Coordinates of N, CA, C and O and ligand atoms in Angstrom, one line a residue:
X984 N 15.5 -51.1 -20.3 CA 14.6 -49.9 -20.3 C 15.5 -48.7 -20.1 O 15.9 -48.5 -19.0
X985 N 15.8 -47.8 -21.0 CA 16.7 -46.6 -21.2 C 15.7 -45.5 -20.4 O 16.1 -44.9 -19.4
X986 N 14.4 -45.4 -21.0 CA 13.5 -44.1 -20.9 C 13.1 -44.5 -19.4 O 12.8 -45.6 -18.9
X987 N 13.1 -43.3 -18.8 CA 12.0 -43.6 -17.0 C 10.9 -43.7 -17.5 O 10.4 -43.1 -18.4
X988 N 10.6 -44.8 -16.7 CA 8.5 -44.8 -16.4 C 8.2 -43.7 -15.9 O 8.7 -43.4 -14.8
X989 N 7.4 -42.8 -16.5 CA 6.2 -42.1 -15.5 C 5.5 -42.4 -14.7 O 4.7 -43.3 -15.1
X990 N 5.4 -41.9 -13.3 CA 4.4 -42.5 -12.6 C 3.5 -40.8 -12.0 O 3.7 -39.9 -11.1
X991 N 2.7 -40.9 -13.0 CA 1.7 -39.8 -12.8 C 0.9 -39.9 -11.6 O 0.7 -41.1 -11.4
X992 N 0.3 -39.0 -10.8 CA -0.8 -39.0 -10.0 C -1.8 -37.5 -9.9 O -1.4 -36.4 -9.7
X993 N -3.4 -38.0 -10.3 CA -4.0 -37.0 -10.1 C -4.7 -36.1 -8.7 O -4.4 -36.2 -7.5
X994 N -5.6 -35.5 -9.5 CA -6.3 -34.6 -8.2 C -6.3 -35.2 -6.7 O -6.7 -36.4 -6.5
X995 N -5.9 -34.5 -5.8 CA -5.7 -35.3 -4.2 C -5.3 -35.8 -4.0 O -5.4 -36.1 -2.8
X996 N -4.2 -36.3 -4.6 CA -3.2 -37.6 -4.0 C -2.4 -36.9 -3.4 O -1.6 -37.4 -2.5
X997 N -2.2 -35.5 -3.7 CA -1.1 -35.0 -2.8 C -1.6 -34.3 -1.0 O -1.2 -33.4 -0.3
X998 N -3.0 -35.4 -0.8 CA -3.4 -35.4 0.3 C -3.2 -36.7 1.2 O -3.5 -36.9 2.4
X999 N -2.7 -37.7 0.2 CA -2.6 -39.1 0.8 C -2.3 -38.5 2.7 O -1.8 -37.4 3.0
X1000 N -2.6 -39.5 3.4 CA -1.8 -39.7 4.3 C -2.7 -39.2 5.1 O -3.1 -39.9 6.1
X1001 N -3.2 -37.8 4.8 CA -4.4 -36.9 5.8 C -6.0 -37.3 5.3 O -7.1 -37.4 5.9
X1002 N -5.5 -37.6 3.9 CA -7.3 -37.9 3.1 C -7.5 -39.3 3.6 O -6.8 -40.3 3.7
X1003 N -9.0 -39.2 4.1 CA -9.5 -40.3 4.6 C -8.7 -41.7 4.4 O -8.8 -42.5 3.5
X1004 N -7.9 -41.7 5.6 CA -7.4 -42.4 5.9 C -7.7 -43.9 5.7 O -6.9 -44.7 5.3
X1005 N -9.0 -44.2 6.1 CA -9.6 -45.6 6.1 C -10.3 -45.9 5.0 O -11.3 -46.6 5.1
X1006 N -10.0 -45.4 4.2 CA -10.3 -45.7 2.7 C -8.7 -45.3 2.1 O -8.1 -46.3 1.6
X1007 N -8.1 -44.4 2.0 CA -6.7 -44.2 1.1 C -5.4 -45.3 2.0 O -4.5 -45.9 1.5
X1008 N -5.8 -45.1 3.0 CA -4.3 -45.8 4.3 C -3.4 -44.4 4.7 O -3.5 -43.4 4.0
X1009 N -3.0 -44.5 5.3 CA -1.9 -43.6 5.9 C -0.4 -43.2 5.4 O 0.4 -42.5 6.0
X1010 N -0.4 -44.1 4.3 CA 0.9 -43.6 3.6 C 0.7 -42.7 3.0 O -0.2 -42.8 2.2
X1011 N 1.5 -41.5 3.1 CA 1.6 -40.6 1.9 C 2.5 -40.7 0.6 O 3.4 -41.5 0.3
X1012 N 2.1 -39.7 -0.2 CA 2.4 -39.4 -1.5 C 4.2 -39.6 -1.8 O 4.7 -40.2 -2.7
X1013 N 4.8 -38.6 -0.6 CA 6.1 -38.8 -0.6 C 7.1 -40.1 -0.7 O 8.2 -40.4 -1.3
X1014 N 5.8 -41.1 0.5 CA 6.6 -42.6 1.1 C 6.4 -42.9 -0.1 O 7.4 -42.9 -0.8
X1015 N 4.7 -43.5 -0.9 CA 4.9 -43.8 -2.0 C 6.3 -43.9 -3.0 O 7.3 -44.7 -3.0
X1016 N 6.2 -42.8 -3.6 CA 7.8 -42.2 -3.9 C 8.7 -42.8 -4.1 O 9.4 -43.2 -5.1
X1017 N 8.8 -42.7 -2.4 CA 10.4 -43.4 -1.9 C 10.1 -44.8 -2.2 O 11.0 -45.4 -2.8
X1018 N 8.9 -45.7 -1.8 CA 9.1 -46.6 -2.0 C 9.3 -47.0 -3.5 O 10.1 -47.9 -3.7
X1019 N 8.4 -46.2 -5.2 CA 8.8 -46.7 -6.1 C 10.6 -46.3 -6.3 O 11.3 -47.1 -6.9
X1020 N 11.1 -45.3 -5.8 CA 12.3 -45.2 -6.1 C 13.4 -46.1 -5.7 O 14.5 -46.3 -6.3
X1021 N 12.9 -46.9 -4.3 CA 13.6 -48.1 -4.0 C 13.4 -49.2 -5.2 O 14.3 -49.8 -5.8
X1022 N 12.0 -49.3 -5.3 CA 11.8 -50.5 -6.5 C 12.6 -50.7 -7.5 O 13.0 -51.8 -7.9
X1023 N 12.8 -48.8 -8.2 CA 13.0 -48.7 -9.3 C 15.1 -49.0 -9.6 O 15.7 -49.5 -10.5
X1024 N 15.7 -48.4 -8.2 CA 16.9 -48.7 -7.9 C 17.3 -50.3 -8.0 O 18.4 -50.5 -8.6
X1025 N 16.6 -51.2 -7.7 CA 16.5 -52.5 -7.0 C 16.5 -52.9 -8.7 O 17.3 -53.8 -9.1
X1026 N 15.7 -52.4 -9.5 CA 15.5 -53.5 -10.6 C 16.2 -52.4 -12.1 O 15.8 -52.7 -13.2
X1027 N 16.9 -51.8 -12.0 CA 17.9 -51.1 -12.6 C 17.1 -50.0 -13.5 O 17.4 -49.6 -14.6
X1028 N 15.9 -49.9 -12.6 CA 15.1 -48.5 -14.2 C 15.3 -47.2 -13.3 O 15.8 -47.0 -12.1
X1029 N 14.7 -46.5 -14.2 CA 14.7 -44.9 -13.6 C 13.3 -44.6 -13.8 O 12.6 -45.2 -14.6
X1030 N 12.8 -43.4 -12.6 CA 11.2 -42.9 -12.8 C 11.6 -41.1 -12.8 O 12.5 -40.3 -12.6
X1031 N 10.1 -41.2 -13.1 CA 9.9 -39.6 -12.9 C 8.3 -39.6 -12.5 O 7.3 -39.9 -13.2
X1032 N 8.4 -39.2 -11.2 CA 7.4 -38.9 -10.5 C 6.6 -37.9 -10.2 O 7.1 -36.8 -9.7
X1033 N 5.4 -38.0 -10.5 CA 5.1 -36.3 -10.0 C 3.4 -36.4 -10.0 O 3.0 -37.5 -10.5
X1034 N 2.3 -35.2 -9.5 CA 1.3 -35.1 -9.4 C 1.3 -33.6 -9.6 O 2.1 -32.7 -9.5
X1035 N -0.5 -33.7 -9.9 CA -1.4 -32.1 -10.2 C -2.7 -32.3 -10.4 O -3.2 -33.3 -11.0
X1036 N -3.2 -31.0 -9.7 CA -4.4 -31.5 -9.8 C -5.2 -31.2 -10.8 O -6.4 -31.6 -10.9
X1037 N -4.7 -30.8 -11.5 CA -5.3 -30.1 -12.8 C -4.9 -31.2 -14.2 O -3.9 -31.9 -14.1
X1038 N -6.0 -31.3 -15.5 CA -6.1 -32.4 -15.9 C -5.4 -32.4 -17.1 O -4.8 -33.4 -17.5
X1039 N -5.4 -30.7 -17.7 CA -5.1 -30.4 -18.5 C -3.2 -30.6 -18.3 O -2.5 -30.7 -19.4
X1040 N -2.6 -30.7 -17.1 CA -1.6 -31.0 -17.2 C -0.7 -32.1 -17.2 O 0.6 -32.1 -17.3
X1041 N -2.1 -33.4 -16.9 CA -1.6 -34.6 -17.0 C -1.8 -35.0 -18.2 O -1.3 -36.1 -18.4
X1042 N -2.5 -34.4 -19.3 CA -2.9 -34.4 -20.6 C -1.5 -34.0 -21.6 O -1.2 -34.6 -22.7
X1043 N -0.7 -33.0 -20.9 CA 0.5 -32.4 -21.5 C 1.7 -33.9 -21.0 O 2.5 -34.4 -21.6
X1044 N 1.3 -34.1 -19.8 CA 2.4 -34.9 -19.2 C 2.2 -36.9 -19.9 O 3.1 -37.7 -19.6
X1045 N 1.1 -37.3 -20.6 CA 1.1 -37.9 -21.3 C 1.5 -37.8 -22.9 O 2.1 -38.6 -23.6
X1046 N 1.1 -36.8 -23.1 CA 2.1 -36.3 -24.6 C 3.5 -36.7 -24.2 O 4.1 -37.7 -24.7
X1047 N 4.0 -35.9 -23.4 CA 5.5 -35.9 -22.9 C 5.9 -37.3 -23.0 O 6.8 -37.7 -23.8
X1048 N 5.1 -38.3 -21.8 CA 5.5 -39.6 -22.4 C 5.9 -40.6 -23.0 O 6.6 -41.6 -22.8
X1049 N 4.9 -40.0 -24.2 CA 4.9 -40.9 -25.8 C 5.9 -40.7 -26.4 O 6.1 -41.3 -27.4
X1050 N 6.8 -39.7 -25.9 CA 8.2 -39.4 -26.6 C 9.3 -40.0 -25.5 O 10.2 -40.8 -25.8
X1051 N 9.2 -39.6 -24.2 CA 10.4 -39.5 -23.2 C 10.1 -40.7 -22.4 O 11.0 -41.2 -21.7
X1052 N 9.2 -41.1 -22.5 CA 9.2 -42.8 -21.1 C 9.2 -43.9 -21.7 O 9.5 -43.9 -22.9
X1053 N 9.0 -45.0 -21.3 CA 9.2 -46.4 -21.8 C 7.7 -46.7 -21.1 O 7.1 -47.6 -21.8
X1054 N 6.9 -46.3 -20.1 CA 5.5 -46.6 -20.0 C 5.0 -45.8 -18.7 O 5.7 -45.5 -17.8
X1055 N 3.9 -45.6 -18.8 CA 3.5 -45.1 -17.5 C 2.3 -45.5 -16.2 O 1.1 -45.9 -16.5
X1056 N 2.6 -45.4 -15.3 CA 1.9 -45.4 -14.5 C 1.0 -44.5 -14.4 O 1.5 -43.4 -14.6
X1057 N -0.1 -44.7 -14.1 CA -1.1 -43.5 -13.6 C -2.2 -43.7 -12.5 O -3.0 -44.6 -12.4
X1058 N -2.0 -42.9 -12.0 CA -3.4 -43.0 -10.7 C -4.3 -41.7 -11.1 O -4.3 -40.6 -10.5
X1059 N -5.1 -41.8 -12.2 CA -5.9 -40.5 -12.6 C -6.9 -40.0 -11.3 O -7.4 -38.9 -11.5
X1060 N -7.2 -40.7 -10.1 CA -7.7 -39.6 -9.1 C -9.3 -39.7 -9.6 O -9.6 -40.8 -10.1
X1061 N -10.2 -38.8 -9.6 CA -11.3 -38.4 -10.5 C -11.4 -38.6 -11.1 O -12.1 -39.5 -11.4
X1062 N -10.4 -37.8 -12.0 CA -10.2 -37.7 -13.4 C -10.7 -39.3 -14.1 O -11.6 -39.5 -15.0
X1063 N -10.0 -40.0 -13.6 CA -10.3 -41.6 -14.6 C -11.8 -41.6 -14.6 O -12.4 -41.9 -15.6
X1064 N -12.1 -41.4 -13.8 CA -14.1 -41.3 -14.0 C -14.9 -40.3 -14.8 O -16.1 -40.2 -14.8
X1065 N -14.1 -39.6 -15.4 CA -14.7 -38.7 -16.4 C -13.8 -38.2 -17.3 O -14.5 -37.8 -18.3
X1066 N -13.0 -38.2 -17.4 CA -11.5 -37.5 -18.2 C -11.9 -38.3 -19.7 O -11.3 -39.3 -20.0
X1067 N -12.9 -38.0 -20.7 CA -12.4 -38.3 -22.6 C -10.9 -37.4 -23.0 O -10.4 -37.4 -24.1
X1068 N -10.5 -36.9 -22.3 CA -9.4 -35.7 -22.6 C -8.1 -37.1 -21.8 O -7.8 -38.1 -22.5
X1069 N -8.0 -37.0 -21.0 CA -7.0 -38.6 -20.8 C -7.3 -39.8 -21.4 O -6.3 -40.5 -21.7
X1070 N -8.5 -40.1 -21.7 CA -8.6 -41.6 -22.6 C -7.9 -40.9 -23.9 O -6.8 -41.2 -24.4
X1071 N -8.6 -40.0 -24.2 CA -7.9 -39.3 -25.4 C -6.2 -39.4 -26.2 O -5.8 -39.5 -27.4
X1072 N -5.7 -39.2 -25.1 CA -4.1 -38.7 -25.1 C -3.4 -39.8 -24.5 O -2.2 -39.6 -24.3
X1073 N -3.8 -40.9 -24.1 CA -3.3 -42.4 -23.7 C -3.8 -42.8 -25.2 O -3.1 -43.7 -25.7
X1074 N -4.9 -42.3 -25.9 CA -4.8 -43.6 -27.1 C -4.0 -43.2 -28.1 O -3.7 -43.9 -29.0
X1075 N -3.6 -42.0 -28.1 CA -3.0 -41.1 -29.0 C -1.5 -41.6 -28.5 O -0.9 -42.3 -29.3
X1076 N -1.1 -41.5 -27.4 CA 0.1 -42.5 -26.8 C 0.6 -43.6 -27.6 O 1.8 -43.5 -28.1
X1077 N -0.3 -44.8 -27.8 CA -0.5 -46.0 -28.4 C 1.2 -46.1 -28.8 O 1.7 -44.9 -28.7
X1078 N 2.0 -46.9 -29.2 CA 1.7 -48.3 -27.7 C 2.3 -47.9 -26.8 O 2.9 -48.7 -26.1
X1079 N 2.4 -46.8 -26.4 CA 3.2 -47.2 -25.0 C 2.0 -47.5 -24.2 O 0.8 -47.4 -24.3
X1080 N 3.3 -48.1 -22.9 CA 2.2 -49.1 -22.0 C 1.8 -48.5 -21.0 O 2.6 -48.1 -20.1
X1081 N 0.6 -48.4 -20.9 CA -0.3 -47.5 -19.9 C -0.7 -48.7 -18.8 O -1.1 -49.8 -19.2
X1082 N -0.6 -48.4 -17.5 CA -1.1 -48.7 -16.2 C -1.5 -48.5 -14.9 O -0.8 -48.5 -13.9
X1083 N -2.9 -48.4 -15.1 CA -3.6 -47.5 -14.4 C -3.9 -48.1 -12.8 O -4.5 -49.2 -12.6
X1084 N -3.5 -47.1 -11.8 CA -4.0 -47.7 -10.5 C -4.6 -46.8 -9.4 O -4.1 -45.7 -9.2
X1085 N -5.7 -47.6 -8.8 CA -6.0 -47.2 -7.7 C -5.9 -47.6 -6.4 O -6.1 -48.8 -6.2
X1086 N -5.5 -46.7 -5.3 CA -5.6 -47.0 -4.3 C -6.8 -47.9 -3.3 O -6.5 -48.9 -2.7
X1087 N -7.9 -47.4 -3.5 CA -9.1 -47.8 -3.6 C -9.6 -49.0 -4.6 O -9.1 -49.1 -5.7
X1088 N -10.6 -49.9 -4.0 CA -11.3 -51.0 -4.7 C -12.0 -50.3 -5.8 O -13.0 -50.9 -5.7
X1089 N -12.1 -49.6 -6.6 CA -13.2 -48.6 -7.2 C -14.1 -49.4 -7.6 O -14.9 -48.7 -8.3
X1090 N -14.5 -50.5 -7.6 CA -15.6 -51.3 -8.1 C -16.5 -51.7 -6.9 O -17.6 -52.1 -7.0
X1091 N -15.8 -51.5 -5.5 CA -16.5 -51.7 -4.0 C -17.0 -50.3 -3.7 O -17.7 -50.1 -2.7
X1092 N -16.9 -49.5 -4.3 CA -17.0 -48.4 -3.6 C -18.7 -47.7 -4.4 O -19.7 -48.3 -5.0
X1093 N -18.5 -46.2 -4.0 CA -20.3 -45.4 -5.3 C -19.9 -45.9 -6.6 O -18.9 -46.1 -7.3
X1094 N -21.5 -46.1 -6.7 CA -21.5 -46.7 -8.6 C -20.7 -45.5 -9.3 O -20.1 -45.8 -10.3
X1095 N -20.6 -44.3 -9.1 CA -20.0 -43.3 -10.0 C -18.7 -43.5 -9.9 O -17.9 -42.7 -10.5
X1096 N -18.2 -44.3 -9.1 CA -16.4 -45.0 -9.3 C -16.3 -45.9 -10.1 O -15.2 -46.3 -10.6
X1097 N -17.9 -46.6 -10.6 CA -17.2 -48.2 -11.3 C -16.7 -47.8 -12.6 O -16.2 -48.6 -13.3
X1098 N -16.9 -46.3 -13.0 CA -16.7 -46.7 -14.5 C -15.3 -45.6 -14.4 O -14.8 -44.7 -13.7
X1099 N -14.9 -46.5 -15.7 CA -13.0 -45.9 -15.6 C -12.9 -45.6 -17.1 O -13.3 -46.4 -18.0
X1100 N -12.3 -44.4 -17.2 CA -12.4 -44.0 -18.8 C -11.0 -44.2 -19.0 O -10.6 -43.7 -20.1
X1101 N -10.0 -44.7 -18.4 CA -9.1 -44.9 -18.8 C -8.8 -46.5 -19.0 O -7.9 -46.9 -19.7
X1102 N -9.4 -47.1 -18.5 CA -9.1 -48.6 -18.7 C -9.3 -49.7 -20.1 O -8.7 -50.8 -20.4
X1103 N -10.4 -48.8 -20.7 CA -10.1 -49.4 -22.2 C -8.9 -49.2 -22.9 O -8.5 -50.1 -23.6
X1104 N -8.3 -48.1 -22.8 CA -7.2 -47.5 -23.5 C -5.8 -48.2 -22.5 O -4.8 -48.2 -23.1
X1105 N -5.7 -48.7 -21.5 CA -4.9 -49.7 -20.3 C -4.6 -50.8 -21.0 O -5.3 -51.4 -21.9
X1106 N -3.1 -51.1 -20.4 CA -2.7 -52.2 -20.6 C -3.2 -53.2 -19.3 O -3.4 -54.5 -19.3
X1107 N -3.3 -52.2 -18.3 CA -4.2 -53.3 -16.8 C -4.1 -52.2 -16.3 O -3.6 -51.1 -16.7
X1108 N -4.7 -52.6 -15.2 CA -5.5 -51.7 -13.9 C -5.1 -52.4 -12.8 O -5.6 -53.6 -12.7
X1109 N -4.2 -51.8 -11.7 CA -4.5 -52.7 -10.7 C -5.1 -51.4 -9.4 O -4.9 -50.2 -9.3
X1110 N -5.6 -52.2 -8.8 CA -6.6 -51.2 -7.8 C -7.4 -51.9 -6.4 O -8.2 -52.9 -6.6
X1111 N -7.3 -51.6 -5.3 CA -7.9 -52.1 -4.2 C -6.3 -52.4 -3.7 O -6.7 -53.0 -2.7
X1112 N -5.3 -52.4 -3.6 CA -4.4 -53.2 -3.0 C -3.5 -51.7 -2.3 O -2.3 -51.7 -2.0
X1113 N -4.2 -51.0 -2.1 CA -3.7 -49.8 -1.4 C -2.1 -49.3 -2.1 O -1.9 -49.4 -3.3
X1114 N -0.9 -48.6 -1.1 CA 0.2 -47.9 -2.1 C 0.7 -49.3 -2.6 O 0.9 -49.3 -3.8
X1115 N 0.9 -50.2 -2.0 CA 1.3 -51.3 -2.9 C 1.3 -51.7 -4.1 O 2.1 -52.5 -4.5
X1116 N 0.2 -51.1 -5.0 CA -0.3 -51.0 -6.1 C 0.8 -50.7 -7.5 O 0.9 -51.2 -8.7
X1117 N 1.5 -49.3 -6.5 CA 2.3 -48.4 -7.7 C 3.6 -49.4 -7.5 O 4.5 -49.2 -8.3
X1118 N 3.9 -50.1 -6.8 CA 5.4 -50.9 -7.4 C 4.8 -52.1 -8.2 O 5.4 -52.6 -9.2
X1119 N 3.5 -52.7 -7.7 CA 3.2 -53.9 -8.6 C 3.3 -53.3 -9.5 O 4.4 -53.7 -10.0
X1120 N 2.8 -52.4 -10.3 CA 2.4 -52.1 -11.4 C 4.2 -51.3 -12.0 O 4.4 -51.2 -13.2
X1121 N 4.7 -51.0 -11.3 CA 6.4 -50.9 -12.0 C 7.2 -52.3 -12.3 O 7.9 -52.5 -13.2
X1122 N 6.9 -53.3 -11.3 CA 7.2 -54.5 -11.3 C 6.5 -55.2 -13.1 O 7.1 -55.8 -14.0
X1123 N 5.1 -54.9 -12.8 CA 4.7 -55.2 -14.5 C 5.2 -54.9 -15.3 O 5.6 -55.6 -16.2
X1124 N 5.5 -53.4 -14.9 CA 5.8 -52.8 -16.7 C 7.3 -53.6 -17.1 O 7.5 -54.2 -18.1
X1125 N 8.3 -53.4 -15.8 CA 9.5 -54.7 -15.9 C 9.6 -55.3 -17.0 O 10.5 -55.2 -17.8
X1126 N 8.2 -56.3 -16.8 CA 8.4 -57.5 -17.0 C 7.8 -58.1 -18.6 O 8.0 -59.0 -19.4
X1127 N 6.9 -56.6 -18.6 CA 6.3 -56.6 -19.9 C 7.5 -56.3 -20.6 O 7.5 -56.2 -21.9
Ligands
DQA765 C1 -8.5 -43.1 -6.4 C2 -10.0 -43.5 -6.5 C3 -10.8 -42.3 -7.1 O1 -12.2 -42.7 -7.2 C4 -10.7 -41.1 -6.2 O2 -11.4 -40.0 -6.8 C5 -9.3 -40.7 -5.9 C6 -8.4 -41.8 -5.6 C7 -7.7 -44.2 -5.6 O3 -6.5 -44.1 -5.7 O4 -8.3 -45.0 -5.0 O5 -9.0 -39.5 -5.9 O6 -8.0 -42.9 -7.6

């Protein structure tokens, strides 16, 4: 793997840690981070990490990927529950490998979480397993 994974994150994650706690857990955005950057050290790739809350800029920052990364992670935040502008620009992506996670069970949670506009256009979703999530899902792209 030459190109870094993206590991995008949307609206509020750069609240982790303070945002309800007993639903997100108490690690923040930063530890996350550190921890994919250990991951990424450990199994010889590079990332490029980053968040915004705005949609239109994760919209630019999947363009950017279809040229510059080898696949991306995403935690679309809200956004995955309404975003056709991100399903959009993930299919336009095609193939790179899209994988989307949440912190949250989004299927345990309000019916206006069950539905995910990015998961058709996903290579997988993994979700409920708290920050643990974003190295499983670097560990996937690995191995894909
Ligand atoms: C979230 C789940 C979303 O429903 C919510 O809007 C978020 C965080 C998660 O990581 O569990 O902002 O994406």
């Amino acid at each position: 793997m030459t190109k870094p994974v993206f590991i995008l994150n949307g609206p509020n994650l750069n609240m982790l840690g303070k945002r309800e706690p007993g639903i997100y857990g108490g690690t923040t955005l930063g530890e996350i981070e550190n921890d994919c950057r250990q991951f990424a050290r450990n199994s010889g790739i590079s990332i490029e990490f980053r968040q915004t809350n705005h949609e239109g800029m994760l919209v630019d920052w999947i363009q950017e990927a279809a040229e510059a990364s080898s696949g991306v992670i995403i935690n679309p935040g809200a956004y995955g529950h309404t975003s056709i502008a991100l399903h959009d620009a993930i299919r336009a992506a095609a193939p790179l490998p899209v994988i989307e996670v949440h912190l949250s069970n989004i299927y345990a949670r309000e019916p206006f979480r069950h539905q995910s506009m990015i998961a058709p256009v996903a290579r997988g979703m993994i979700c409920g397993l708290g920050a643990k999530g974003y190295t499983l899902a670097l560990q996937a792209l690995v191995q894909l």
